[in-house]
Structures are given as structure tokens and as C-alpha cells.
Amino acid sequence: MTFEDNIGTKCIINGEILPAEMLNKYSDEKYTACYEVIRIIDGIPLFYDDHFTRLKSSVQKIQNELEISNKDLRNQITKICEVNNLVNCNVKVLVLLYEKEQITLLHINKFYYPSQKEYDSGVKCCTIKLSRSNPNIKMINISYKAEIKRVTAENGAFEVLLVDDNNKITEGGKSNVFFVKGEKIYTSPEEYVLKGITRQYIIDVCVKLGYEVIETLISVDQISNFDAAFITGTSINAMPIKIIDQYTLNSSENIVTQKVMKGYNSLVAAYIEGNSNKK
């Protein structure tokens, strides 16, 4: 395990504030690592309780109960931002597991928030034959991460879309993917993907807007049949796709995509406002 995505000067290990270099002490491959990346907006961890629930579930599937409490982790997230002098960033929470040992680490995670130009024009994606070993558990997988990074760079892509042995698109390397046809929105069934927290809130927004959400796998050769596509994630919210391999989509100008993006952004703004007194 490496900590190359850390950009902070301080970290927190089992509740203790330490120099970030101390993270390297836990690079031993003996550890299994469950993790969450939480976006911090104006000092508030976005959808914190959802992240905590998913982290707890991931740990339970591998070992037993998560030892750190909801309240303690929330306080540590506030502290890691304070000691690194940041109010808008991404915090990575890792729980390292080895036999009966549990170690909780927090650091400031490298982040990129897309520009308005990227939202206005859409981004390029490419496909790759690859799948997560267990998509429902958010675990560190070094070889998976390296392959995603390599393919993204080689293709000059913003994101890669994972394709299974049947040529079906399951999810993005670091995101979930949705396709739009008329007023119907398609996305992969839960059992094939990491159940993204942004993904679930996007589905909620789609339903409230009156759009039918259909959970099914889409083949690569079906892409041209759709009006638009977008990816969702912690740092990107809902991002229109302009290109998938050789296919071009006018996603950023699609009215359904625009309404979903606006609806989700309004949901985030309301969450931040409603939790501003909890900082």
C-alpha cells in the first residue's frame, strides 16, 4: 500500500495527530484496507452518515465490527481539516485490518474538482475489460488502481468505463455511469457495482424529477442508441460524457442530464446549509 494520494502535512492515526510521513509506517502489504473518500464543503463532510454506514458495512464483510464510533470519526474529520488549514477538500478514511487488529487513518486526499468548462462541454471516457474483485466492498486494490491510472493516461481520458466479459459496461473506474434515452435513465444493477453514495442520491433525484430509472447492463455496441450519458462521483457530482471510445454524445446539452445535474447540485446545497450548525 502506498500513500501517494496524500497531500496534507498532517494525518491522524488512531486519533493522534501526526506528521503525514507517519503514514508510510502502514504501507505493509499484510493489511487489508477498507476506505471512504469524503468530500468536505465549507468544513462539512458531505453525506457523512452514508459514508460511515458504508465503511461499517465493508469492515463487517471482512472482519467484524468497526471499532471507531460515528461521533469520533466525525470529530476526527473536522480535526484533520483544521490541522491542514482546509475547509474545501477530500478526506480519505482508511481502516486497516490484520487478524484482529484495526487501525484507523485519516489524511487529506488528492482531489480534482472539474471546471465549469468541463461540465458545459462534457468529458472523454474510454472502455477497458476490467472488473472489481468484489464491487460491493470499498477496498484498496493497488493493481486495479494502477491499471485504471495507466489506461486513463494512455487514452487522454477523464475516466475509464469497466466492461465485463460479455462486453457490458458496469461502472466507471472511480465513478458510476448512467445512460439517457428520452425520459428514461439506465444504470447498472447494484450487484455489479460499487454502490456509490452519489449514485444513490442521483437515483433519488431522477425519481423525484419523474424519470424512470431502469437498472440493467448496457453493451458497448448499444452506446450509439442513447441520447446522453453521465458519470457520478464524490468529486465530480454528475458529469456529462462527450465521448466514449469512438462514440460521441451530446450529453451536456441534453435536457434530462441538465435537470439531473441541477437537481443534485440543489440537494448538495441544501445538505450543506442544513448541516452548517454541526461544524
Rosetta silent file (secondary structure, phi, psi, omega in degrees, C-alpha in Angstrom):
SEQUENCE: MTFEDNIGTKCIINGEILPAEMLNKYSDEKYTACYEVIRIIDGIPLFYDDHFTRLKSSVQKIQNELEISNKDLRNQITKICEVNNLVNCNVKVLVLLYEKEQITLLHINKFYYPSQKEYDSGVKCCTIKLSRSNPNIKMINISYKAEIKRVTAENGAFEVLLVDDNNKITEGGKSNVFFVKGEKIYTSPEEYVLKGITRQYIIDVCVKLGYEVIETLISVDQISNFDAAFITGTSINAMPIKIIDQYTLNSSENIVTQKVMKGYNSLVAAYIEGNSNKK
SCORE:     score description
SCORE:     0.000 S_00000001
   1 L     0.000  138.829  176.374    0.000    0.000    0.000 S_00000001
   2 L  -121.620  162.622 -179.701    1.209    3.494   -0.784 S_00000001
   3 L  -121.871   38.752 -177.753    0.025    6.902    0.357 S_00000001
   4 L   -68.399  -16.370  179.209    0.957    8.868   -2.756 S_00000001
   5 L   -87.124    0.262  174.895   -2.521   10.416   -2.858 S_00000001
   6 E   -75.746  131.632  177.450   -1.920   12.218    0.459 S_00000001
   7 L  -123.782    7.704  179.619   -1.438   15.969    0.004 S_00000001
   8 L   -93.566  164.803  176.232   -1.632   17.070    3.634 S_00000001
   9 L   -93.178  -19.561  179.647    1.181   17.822    6.065 S_00000001
  10 E  -123.763  150.222  173.755   -0.642   16.181    8.982 S_00000001
  11 E  -131.325  172.817  173.584   -2.505   12.899    9.335 S_00000001
  12 E  -125.912  126.474  179.202   -4.478   11.229   12.110 S_00000001
  13 E  -124.728  117.243 -176.809   -3.672    7.669   13.182 S_00000001
  14 L    48.853   42.685  175.198   -5.897    6.069   15.801 S_00000001
  15 L    87.489   -6.904 -177.219   -6.985    9.508   16.946 S_00000001
  16 E  -101.128  130.545  177.356   -3.475   11.006   17.222 S_00000001
  17 E   -77.943  124.613 -175.289   -2.395   13.947   15.070 S_00000001
  18 E  -139.073  162.004  172.221    0.965   13.125   13.484 S_00000001
  19 E   -59.352  143.712 -175.745    3.223   14.270   10.618 S_00000001
  20 H   -58.401  -26.793 -179.705    1.953   12.846    7.330 S_00000001
  21 H   -60.375  -21.267 -179.008    5.199   10.899    6.879 S_00000001
  22 H   -68.481  -15.642  177.026    3.997    8.548    9.611 S_00000001
  23 H   -60.563  -34.119 -175.822    1.515    7.057    7.137 S_00000001
  24 H   -62.373  -18.857  177.392    4.389    5.186    5.491 S_00000001
  25 H   -63.798  -20.240 -175.038    4.689    3.040    8.599 S_00000001
  26 H  -110.833   28.338  178.947    1.479    1.335    7.470 S_00000001
  27 L   -84.831   -0.313 -179.291    2.447    0.516    3.888 S_00000001
  28 L   -58.343  133.810 -177.995    2.907   -3.160    4.782 S_00000001
  29 L   -72.561   -3.992  178.769    1.017   -5.417    2.376 S_00000001
  30 L   -68.479  -21.658 -176.579   -0.222   -7.559    5.267 S_00000001
  31 L   -81.946  140.288  163.815   -3.062   -5.088    5.801 S_00000001
  32 E   -96.694  133.371 -173.968   -6.443   -5.235    4.124 S_00000001
  33 E  -120.888  118.088  168.000   -7.724   -1.687    3.802 S_00000001
  34 E   -93.451  149.239 -175.899  -11.335   -0.543    3.667 S_00000001
  35 E  -153.506  164.295  171.312  -11.753    3.127    2.913 S_00000001
  36 E  -139.709  142.470  170.787  -14.022    6.074    2.167 S_00000001
  37 E  -112.082  119.384 -173.114  -13.249    9.348    0.419 S_00000001
  38 E  -114.291  127.926  179.069  -15.451   12.098    1.814 S_00000001
  39 E   -81.658  134.067  178.752  -15.858   15.489    0.207 S_00000001
  40 E  -107.812  121.153  179.177  -15.628   18.454    2.569 S_00000001
  41 E  -120.686  118.443 -177.700  -17.565   21.556    1.527 S_00000001
  42 L    51.509   39.240  177.114  -17.184   24.652    3.713 S_00000001
  43 L    83.583    0.274 -176.231  -15.956   22.390    6.506 S_00000001
  44 E  -108.394  126.371  177.262  -18.912   19.986    6.292 S_00000001
  45 E   -73.291  115.441 -175.562  -18.455   16.306    5.329 S_00000001
  46 L   -67.024  127.118  178.226  -20.963   15.710    2.530 S_00000001
  47 L    52.375   45.735 -174.330  -23.392   12.836    3.249 S_00000001
  48 H   -56.719  -48.267 -175.950  -21.273   11.806    6.223 S_00000001
  49 H   -60.581  -34.553  177.303  -23.690    9.283    7.739 S_00000001
  50 H   -64.978  -42.566  178.333  -23.944    7.435    4.407 S_00000001
  51 H   -63.962  -42.679 -179.553  -20.158    7.155    4.202 S_00000001
  52 H   -62.635  -43.173  179.935  -19.940    5.918    7.788 S_00000001
  53 H   -61.780  -41.528 -179.903  -22.607    3.274    7.154 S_00000001
  54 H   -69.509  -39.444  176.962  -20.809    2.019    4.051 S_00000001
  55 H   -61.437  -44.401  179.299  -17.445    1.917    5.840 S_00000001
  56 H   -60.456  -42.729  179.556  -19.013   -0.042    8.682 S_00000001
  57 H   -64.832  -41.847  179.591  -20.554   -2.484    6.206 S_00000001
  58 H   -61.484  -44.303 -179.951  -17.249   -3.004    4.365 S_00000001
  59 H   -64.656  -41.608 -179.752  -15.417   -3.797    7.615 S_00000001
  60 H   -61.010  -36.215 -177.885  -18.152   -6.186    8.735 S_00000001
  61 H   -71.368  -21.173 -178.074  -17.881   -8.161    5.487 S_00000001
  62 H  -103.461  -42.924 -172.143  -14.148   -8.701    6.016 S_00000001
  63 L  -125.461  -84.747 -178.779  -13.566   -8.818    9.741 S_00000001
  64 L  -159.004 -132.912 -178.520  -16.139   -7.881   12.356 S_00000001
  65 L   -84.913  144.909  171.921  -17.452   -4.635   13.798 S_00000001
  66 L   -68.596  128.785 -173.691  -15.971   -1.218   13.037 S_00000001
  67 L   -80.890  -36.111 -178.186  -14.342   -0.056   16.261 S_00000001
  68 L   -75.965  141.829 -178.558  -14.449    3.711   15.788 S_00000001
  69 L   -84.236  163.338  177.346  -17.811    5.356   16.520 S_00000001
  70 H   -57.240  -46.438 -177.893  -19.773    7.621   14.204 S_00000001
  71 H   -65.839  -44.308 -178.689  -19.188   10.586   16.505 S_00000001
  72 H   -64.595  -41.749  179.687  -15.451   10.005   16.963 S_00000001
  73 H   -66.239  -40.010  178.178  -14.820    9.646   13.238 S_00000001
  74 H   -60.352  -42.818  179.360  -16.848   12.784   12.536 S_00000001
  75 H   -65.686  -38.094  179.684  -14.744   14.707   15.067 S_00000001
  76 H   -68.359  -33.630  176.620  -11.510   13.387   13.555 S_00000001
  77 H   -64.281  -43.306  176.329  -12.598   14.505   10.086 S_00000001
  78 H   -60.227  -42.764 -177.188  -13.139   18.013   11.441 S_00000001
  79 H   -67.228  -41.640 -178.143   -9.731   17.911   13.134 S_00000001
  80 H   -64.317  -32.742  176.341   -7.789   16.678   10.052 S_00000001
  81 H   -70.581  -42.121 -178.812   -9.183   19.600    8.067 S_00000001
  82 H   -62.517  -46.162 -175.672   -8.317   22.084   10.812 S_00000001
  83 H   -73.112  -15.739  175.229   -4.707   20.949   11.236 S_00000001
  84 L  -104.215    7.103  175.623   -4.190   21.126    7.457 S_00000001
  85 L    56.149   47.269 -179.402   -5.916   24.529    7.239 S_00000001
  86 L  -130.390  142.815  174.255   -8.527   23.381    4.705 S_00000001
  87 L  -121.851  -13.731  176.150  -12.305   23.809    4.524 S_00000001
  88 L  -130.192  108.746 -174.932  -12.832   22.516    0.963 S_00000001
  89 E  -170.480 -175.096  171.600  -11.073   19.247    0.218 S_00000001
  90 E  -116.830  133.052  176.379  -11.397   15.453    0.212 S_00000001
  91 E  -108.191  131.383  176.225  -10.607   13.405    3.315 S_00000001
  92 E  -102.310  126.571  176.302   -9.645    9.755    2.977 S_00000001
  93 E  -109.474  122.381  177.811  -10.562    7.476    5.863 S_00000001
  94 E  -118.379  138.952  171.164   -8.831    4.086    5.919 S_00000001
  95 E  -117.358  110.952 -178.879   -9.429    1.199    8.274 S_00000001
  96 E   -88.945  132.368 -175.668   -6.514   -1.230    8.134 S_00000001
  97 E  -121.581  130.787  174.852   -7.334   -4.811    9.083 S_00000001
  98 E  -151.841  115.644 -173.274   -4.927   -7.568   10.067 S_00000001
  99 L    52.081 -117.872 -179.641   -6.090  -10.581   12.060 S_00000001
 100 L  -101.357    6.965 -178.015   -7.967   -8.905   14.955 S_00000001
 101 E   -85.502  140.091  173.896   -6.134   -5.583   14.650 S_00000001
 102 E  -130.437  129.684  177.637   -7.876   -2.410   13.428 S_00000001
 103 E  -127.616  129.035  179.639   -6.080    0.860   12.676 S_00000001
 104 E  -105.598  125.266 -179.775   -7.924    3.997   11.588 S_00000001
 105 E  -122.966  142.170  173.544   -6.049    6.533    9.437 S_00000001
 106 E  -130.070  137.221  172.142   -7.202    9.869    8.045 S_00000001
 107 E  -150.027  165.464  176.887   -5.411   12.100    5.558 S_00000001
 108 E   -78.754  120.984 -175.073   -6.157   14.792    3.011 S_00000001
 109 E   -91.475  140.136  175.544   -6.693   13.008   -0.290 S_00000001
 110 L   -54.322  133.609 -176.333   -5.542   14.392   -3.617 S_00000001
 111 L  -138.203  156.480  174.427   -8.595   15.855   -5.316 S_00000001
 112 L  -139.833  119.414  175.784   -9.700   17.423   -8.564 S_00000001
 113 L  -102.721  120.640 -174.163  -12.930   19.348   -8.890 S_00000001
 114 L   -57.899  153.094  177.570  -13.915   19.763  -12.564 S_00000001
 115 L   -80.457  162.259  176.753  -14.099   23.186  -14.154 S_00000001
 116 H   -61.464  -32.652  178.863  -17.344   24.707  -15.390 S_00000001
 117 H   -61.353  -39.212  179.523  -16.000   24.280  -18.919 S_00000001
 118 H   -67.418  -38.332  176.004  -15.848   20.509  -18.437 S_00000001
 119 H   -66.465  -36.732 -177.149  -19.449   20.453  -17.210 S_00000001
 120 H   -72.538  -31.178 -176.162  -20.500   22.621  -20.149 S_00000001
 121 H  -104.513  -25.887 -174.104  -18.806   20.508  -22.811 S_00000001
 122 L    92.098  165.174 -174.785  -18.675   17.006  -21.305 S_00000001
 123 E  -122.047  166.008  179.562  -15.649   14.763  -20.883 S_00000001
 124 E   -92.705  135.081  173.881  -13.940   11.914  -22.694 S_00000001
 125 E  -126.444  156.762  174.488  -14.207    8.339  -21.435 S_00000001
 126 E  -133.933  161.413 -178.659  -12.761    5.092  -22.718 S_00000001
 127 E  -104.302  156.144  178.638  -13.617    1.468  -22.031 S_00000001
 128 E  -149.385  141.105  175.687  -11.469   -1.314  -20.605 S_00000001
 129 E   -78.096  100.510 -175.751  -12.074   -5.009  -19.948 S_00000001
 130 L  -164.469  150.116  176.509  -11.753   -4.982  -16.183 S_00000001
 131 L  -146.350  156.013  174.110  -13.837   -5.617  -13.075 S_00000001
 132 L   -75.418  145.760  179.579  -13.531   -5.200   -9.314 S_00000001
 133 L   -66.540  -36.426  175.404  -12.935   -8.434   -7.413 S_00000001
 134 L  -144.968   91.107 -171.421  -15.753   -7.532   -5.013 S_00000001
 135 L   -64.042  -20.796 -177.265  -17.578   -4.400   -6.161 S_00000001
 136 L   -86.901   -2.154  175.984  -19.743   -4.102   -3.036 S_00000001
 137 L  -116.513  124.822 -178.037  -16.753   -3.711   -0.687 S_00000001
 138 L   -85.983   92.797 -176.510  -14.754   -0.497   -0.900 S_00000001
 139 E  -120.166  152.735  173.217  -11.221   -1.900   -0.534 S_00000001
 140 L   -72.032  128.942  176.141   -7.774   -0.733   -1.579 S_00000001
 141 L  -135.568  102.738 -171.997   -6.575   -2.685   -4.624 S_00000001
 142 H   -64.618  -43.550 -177.850   -3.177   -1.481   -5.817 S_00000001
 143 H   -67.147  -38.182  177.128   -3.074   -3.354   -9.133 S_00000001
 144 H   -62.317  -48.497 -179.366   -6.606   -2.221  -10.017 S_00000001
 145 H   -60.508  -40.804 -179.817   -5.767    1.400   -9.231 S_00000001
 146 H   -65.905  -39.824 -179.895   -2.558    1.246  -11.290 S_00000001
 147 H   -67.284  -40.915  176.924   -4.360   -0.189  -14.314 S_00000001
 148 H   -60.596  -45.203 -179.677   -7.046    2.497  -14.179 S_00000001
 149 H   -62.960  -42.082 -178.729   -4.373    5.196  -13.994 S_00000001
 150 H   -64.139  -48.347 -176.780   -2.413    3.685  -16.912 S_00000001
 151 H   -67.403  -39.082  177.215   -5.393    3.355  -19.256 S_00000001
 152 H   -59.605  -46.799 -179.252   -6.700    6.825  -18.411 S_00000001
 153 H   -66.133  -44.460 -177.718   -3.322    8.389  -19.220 S_00000001
 154 H   -61.776  -32.426 -176.646   -2.760    6.384  -22.414 S_00000001
 155 H  -100.232    1.206 -178.200   -6.141    7.440  -23.811 S_00000001
 156 L    58.307   36.227 -174.635   -6.144   11.019  -22.573 S_00000001
 157 L   -99.209  155.508  174.268   -9.433   10.224  -20.872 S_00000001
 158 L   -78.659  -35.654 -177.493  -11.152   11.775  -17.897 S_00000001
 159 E  -153.020  155.102  173.256  -12.467    8.386  -16.770 S_00000001
 160 E  -108.337  147.121  176.650  -12.485    4.741  -17.835 S_00000001
 161 E  -108.879  128.118 -176.860  -15.622    2.609  -18.015 S_00000001
 162 E   -80.475  135.697 -178.460  -15.287   -1.009  -16.932 S_00000001
 163 E  -122.851  132.784 -178.264  -16.533   -3.671  -19.347 S_00000001
 164 L   -85.818 -175.220 -176.508  -17.213   -7.298  -18.376 S_00000001
 165 L   -66.055  -16.708  178.377  -16.600  -10.474  -20.378 S_00000001
 166 L   -98.073   14.722  178.809  -19.965  -10.039  -22.124 S_00000001
 167 L    66.015   26.967  178.779  -18.999   -6.555  -23.367 S_00000001
 168 E  -100.131  137.089  178.146  -21.377   -4.937  -20.870 S_00000001
 169 E   -80.382  125.933 -179.179  -20.498   -1.647  -19.166 S_00000001
 170 E  -100.411  -54.892 -176.215  -20.694   -1.985  -15.392 S_00000001
 171 E  -162.568  177.327  173.877  -19.276    1.206  -13.830 S_00000001
 172 E   -87.391  162.643  178.631  -16.508    3.751  -14.015 S_00000001
 173 L   -59.215  -35.444  178.187  -13.059    3.149  -12.569 S_00000001
 174 L  -133.251   24.668 -173.649  -13.821    5.751   -9.885 S_00000001
 175 L  -154.679  175.327  168.185  -17.464    6.501  -10.661 S_00000001
 176 E  -110.137  156.585 -174.878  -20.883    5.157  -11.575 S_00000001
 177 E  -125.590  143.101  179.502  -22.324    5.615  -15.056 S_00000001
 178 E  -128.540  145.124  175.822  -25.822    6.451  -16.309 S_00000001
 179 E  -120.158  145.409 -175.840  -27.291    6.436  -19.829 S_00000001
 180 E  -120.295  131.065  173.496  -30.243    8.544  -21.018 S_00000001
 181 E  -137.356  111.678 -174.490  -32.832    7.696  -23.674 S_00000001
 182 L    61.614 -124.137  177.706  -35.787   10.050  -23.875 S_00000001
 183 L  -109.482   24.801  174.993  -37.003   10.400  -20.287 S_00000001
 184 E  -111.380  140.347 -177.420  -35.659    7.035  -19.174 S_00000001
 185 E  -122.033  131.116 -174.314  -32.372    6.681  -17.322 S_00000001
 186 E  -115.163  137.883  175.180  -30.374    3.455  -17.281 S_00000001
 187 E  -150.815  160.447 -174.962  -27.700    2.336  -14.823 S_00000001
 188 L   -67.095  147.517  174.179  -26.148   -0.960  -13.766 S_00000001
 189 L   -61.588  152.707 -174.727  -27.827   -3.150  -11.126 S_00000001
 190 H   -56.111  -35.772 -174.033  -26.358   -2.853   -7.625 S_00000001
 191 H   -67.925  -13.313 -178.539  -24.752   -6.302   -7.623 S_00000001
 192 H   -98.394   -4.841 -169.820  -22.393   -5.282  -10.460 S_00000001
 193 L  -135.845  162.754  164.147  -21.078   -2.033   -8.988 S_00000001
 194 L   -73.096  121.673 -174.387  -19.666   -0.260   -6.002 S_00000001
 195 L   -74.543   87.263 -177.279  -22.857    1.305   -4.671 S_00000001
 196 L   -62.200  142.207  178.236  -21.756    4.899   -4.846 S_00000001
 197 H   -69.062  -41.158  175.060  -23.330    7.322   -2.397 S_00000001
 198 H   -61.197  -40.878  178.663  -23.571    9.944   -5.112 S_00000001
 199 H   -53.503  -47.727 -177.009  -25.157    7.262   -7.330 S_00000001
 200 H   -66.213  -40.339  178.999  -27.981    6.674   -4.850 S_00000001
 201 H   -69.002  -33.431  175.733  -28.712   10.369   -4.409 S_00000001
 202 H   -63.753  -43.588  177.979  -28.692   10.819   -8.191 S_00000001
 203 H   -59.622  -43.485  178.129  -31.250    7.996   -8.497 S_00000001
 204 H   -59.206  -43.005  178.808  -33.386    9.736   -5.851 S_00000001
 205 H   -62.459  -44.864 -179.775  -33.175   12.991   -7.823 S_00000001
 206 H   -58.038  -45.073 -179.412  -34.153   11.217  -11.063 S_00000001
 207 H   -64.193  -43.539  179.316  -37.211    9.671   -9.412 S_00000001
 208 H   -63.646  -29.531  177.965  -38.300   13.000   -7.896 S_00000001
 209 L   -79.827   -6.474  178.084  -37.991   14.577  -11.338 S_00000001
 210 L    91.303   11.742  179.658  -40.346   11.935  -12.700 S_00000001
 211 L   -90.454  141.386  176.095  -37.818    9.974  -14.733 S_00000001
 212 E   -79.791  127.725  177.867  -37.947    6.191  -14.849 S_00000001
 213 E  -105.026  121.244 -177.264  -34.703    4.610  -13.623 S_00000001
 214 E  -113.327  121.491  179.817  -34.012    1.193  -15.137 S_00000001
 215 E   -92.461  106.513  179.822  -31.259   -0.964  -13.659 S_00000001
 216 L  -157.724  156.290  178.012  -29.746   -3.003  -16.475 S_00000001
 217 L   -84.521  138.949 -179.718  -26.349   -3.503  -18.096 S_00000001
 218 E  -107.193  131.717  177.626  -25.653   -1.633  -21.319 S_00000001
 219 E   -78.110  152.573  177.520  -23.436   -3.146  -24.039 S_00000001
 220 H   -58.140  -39.515 -177.901  -20.658   -1.118  -25.609 S_00000001
 221 H   -75.723   -0.130  175.452  -22.289   -1.567  -29.017 S_00000001
 222 H   -96.642   -6.771 -173.658  -25.521   -0.024  -27.653 S_00000001
 223 H   -54.832  -41.034 -176.327  -23.924    3.332  -26.769 S_00000001
 224 H   -67.352  -12.451  179.238  -24.969    4.971  -30.041 S_00000001
 225 H   -80.583   -9.643 -174.159  -28.622    4.221  -29.233 S_00000001
 226 L  -101.652  154.643 -179.377  -28.619    6.664  -26.323 S_00000001
 227 L   -81.143  -30.910 -173.875  -29.160   10.421  -26.216 S_00000001
 228 E  -162.914  167.454  174.575  -26.698   11.100  -23.407 S_00000001
 229 E  -152.209  151.769  175.977  -24.578    9.623  -20.645 S_00000001
 230 E  -149.201  155.500  176.854  -23.069   10.912  -17.428 S_00000001
 231 E  -111.632  155.743 -178.213  -20.837    9.690  -14.627 S_00000001
 232 E  -132.524  148.953  179.852  -21.242   10.392  -10.928 S_00000001
 233 E  -175.795  172.980 -175.486  -18.847   10.530   -8.005 S_00000001
 234 L   -55.692  -46.970 -174.422  -17.709   12.268   -4.839 S_00000001
 235 L   -92.213  -17.867 -172.235  -15.633   14.979   -6.527 S_00000001
 236 L  -107.573   -9.216 -174.062  -17.472   15.287   -9.834 S_00000001
 237 E    58.738 -119.644  173.663  -21.157   15.240   -8.810 S_00000001
 238 E  -115.408  119.701 -173.959  -22.870   14.453  -12.134 S_00000001
 239 E  -117.513  120.622  178.248  -20.562   14.935  -15.136 S_00000001
 240 E   -64.877  144.760  176.607  -21.799   14.750  -18.759 S_00000001
 241 E  -101.825  131.268  177.742  -19.890   12.453  -21.120 S_00000001
 242 E   -96.506  -39.448 -175.834  -18.982   13.754  -24.566 S_00000001
 243 E  -135.052  134.611  167.590  -17.010   10.780  -25.919 S_00000001
 244 E  -126.411  108.677 -174.501  -16.908    7.060  -25.142 S_00000001
 245 L    54.281 -118.345 -178.614  -14.273    5.409  -27.344 S_00000001
 246 L   -93.306    1.677 -176.830  -15.394    6.228  -30.906 S_00000001
 247 E   -94.617  137.317  177.590  -18.914    7.281  -29.887 S_00000001
 248 E  -112.918  133.725 -179.896  -19.901   10.942  -29.497 S_00000001
 249 L  -127.204  142.251  179.662  -22.807   12.032  -27.298 S_00000001
 250 L   -94.088   53.053 -169.886  -24.328   15.476  -26.879 S_00000001
 251 H   -65.253  -39.857 -174.474  -24.781   14.871  -23.165 S_00000001
 252 H   -66.075  -23.453  179.515  -24.079   18.361  -21.836 S_00000001
 253 H   -99.994    1.852  178.937  -26.948   19.837  -23.888 S_00000001
 254 L   -74.194  127.641 -173.509  -29.391   17.049  -23.084 S_00000001
 255 H   -64.139  -35.942  179.089  -32.303   18.480  -21.078 S_00000001
 256 H   -65.461  -47.015  177.883  -32.663   15.380  -18.882 S_00000001
 257 H   -58.772  -44.186 -179.836  -28.974   15.428  -17.981 S_00000001
 258 H   -61.448  -41.463 -179.365  -29.139   19.151  -17.239 S_00000001
 259 H   -67.995  -37.684  178.377  -32.143   18.722  -14.938 S_00000001
 260 H   -66.349  -44.696  178.533  -30.475   15.859  -13.064 S_00000001
 261 H   -59.149  -46.834 -179.384  -27.284   17.874  -12.604 S_00000001
 262 H   -63.537  -42.099 -179.543  -29.242   20.886  -11.342 S_00000001
 263 H   -63.917  -41.531  179.547  -31.344   18.717   -9.033 S_00000001
 264 H   -68.405  -42.450  179.316  -28.320   17.046   -7.485 S_00000001
 265 H   -60.954  -37.010  177.298  -26.463   20.343   -7.031 S_00000001
 266 H   -66.883  -38.192  178.032  -29.534   21.751   -5.249 S_00000001
 267 H   -62.638  -43.538  178.800  -29.612   18.683   -2.993 S_00000001
 268 H   -63.372  -45.590 -179.238  -25.958   19.184   -2.045 S_00000001
 269 H   -60.426  -40.327  179.893  -26.504   22.892   -1.351 S_00000001
 270 H   -67.423  -37.685  177.992  -29.468   22.077    0.891 S_00000001
 271 H   -63.493  -46.197 -178.963  -27.434   19.451    2.783 S_00000001
 272 H   -62.863  -43.660  179.459  -24.578   21.887    3.418 S_00000001
 273 H   -64.858  -41.300 -178.352  -26.961   24.588    4.586 S_00000001
 274 H   -70.541  -19.666 -178.999  -28.850   22.183    6.819 S_00000001
 275 L  -109.507    7.833 -176.219  -25.665   20.927    8.470 S_00000001
 276 H   -64.302  -23.005  179.779  -23.836   24.237    8.815 S_00000001
 277 H   -85.642   -0.972 -178.177  -24.660   24.357   12.535 S_00000001
 278 H  -101.099    2.400 -178.577  -22.948   20.994   13.117 S_00000001
 279 L   -64.110    0.000    0.000  -19.423   22.096   12.211 S_00000001
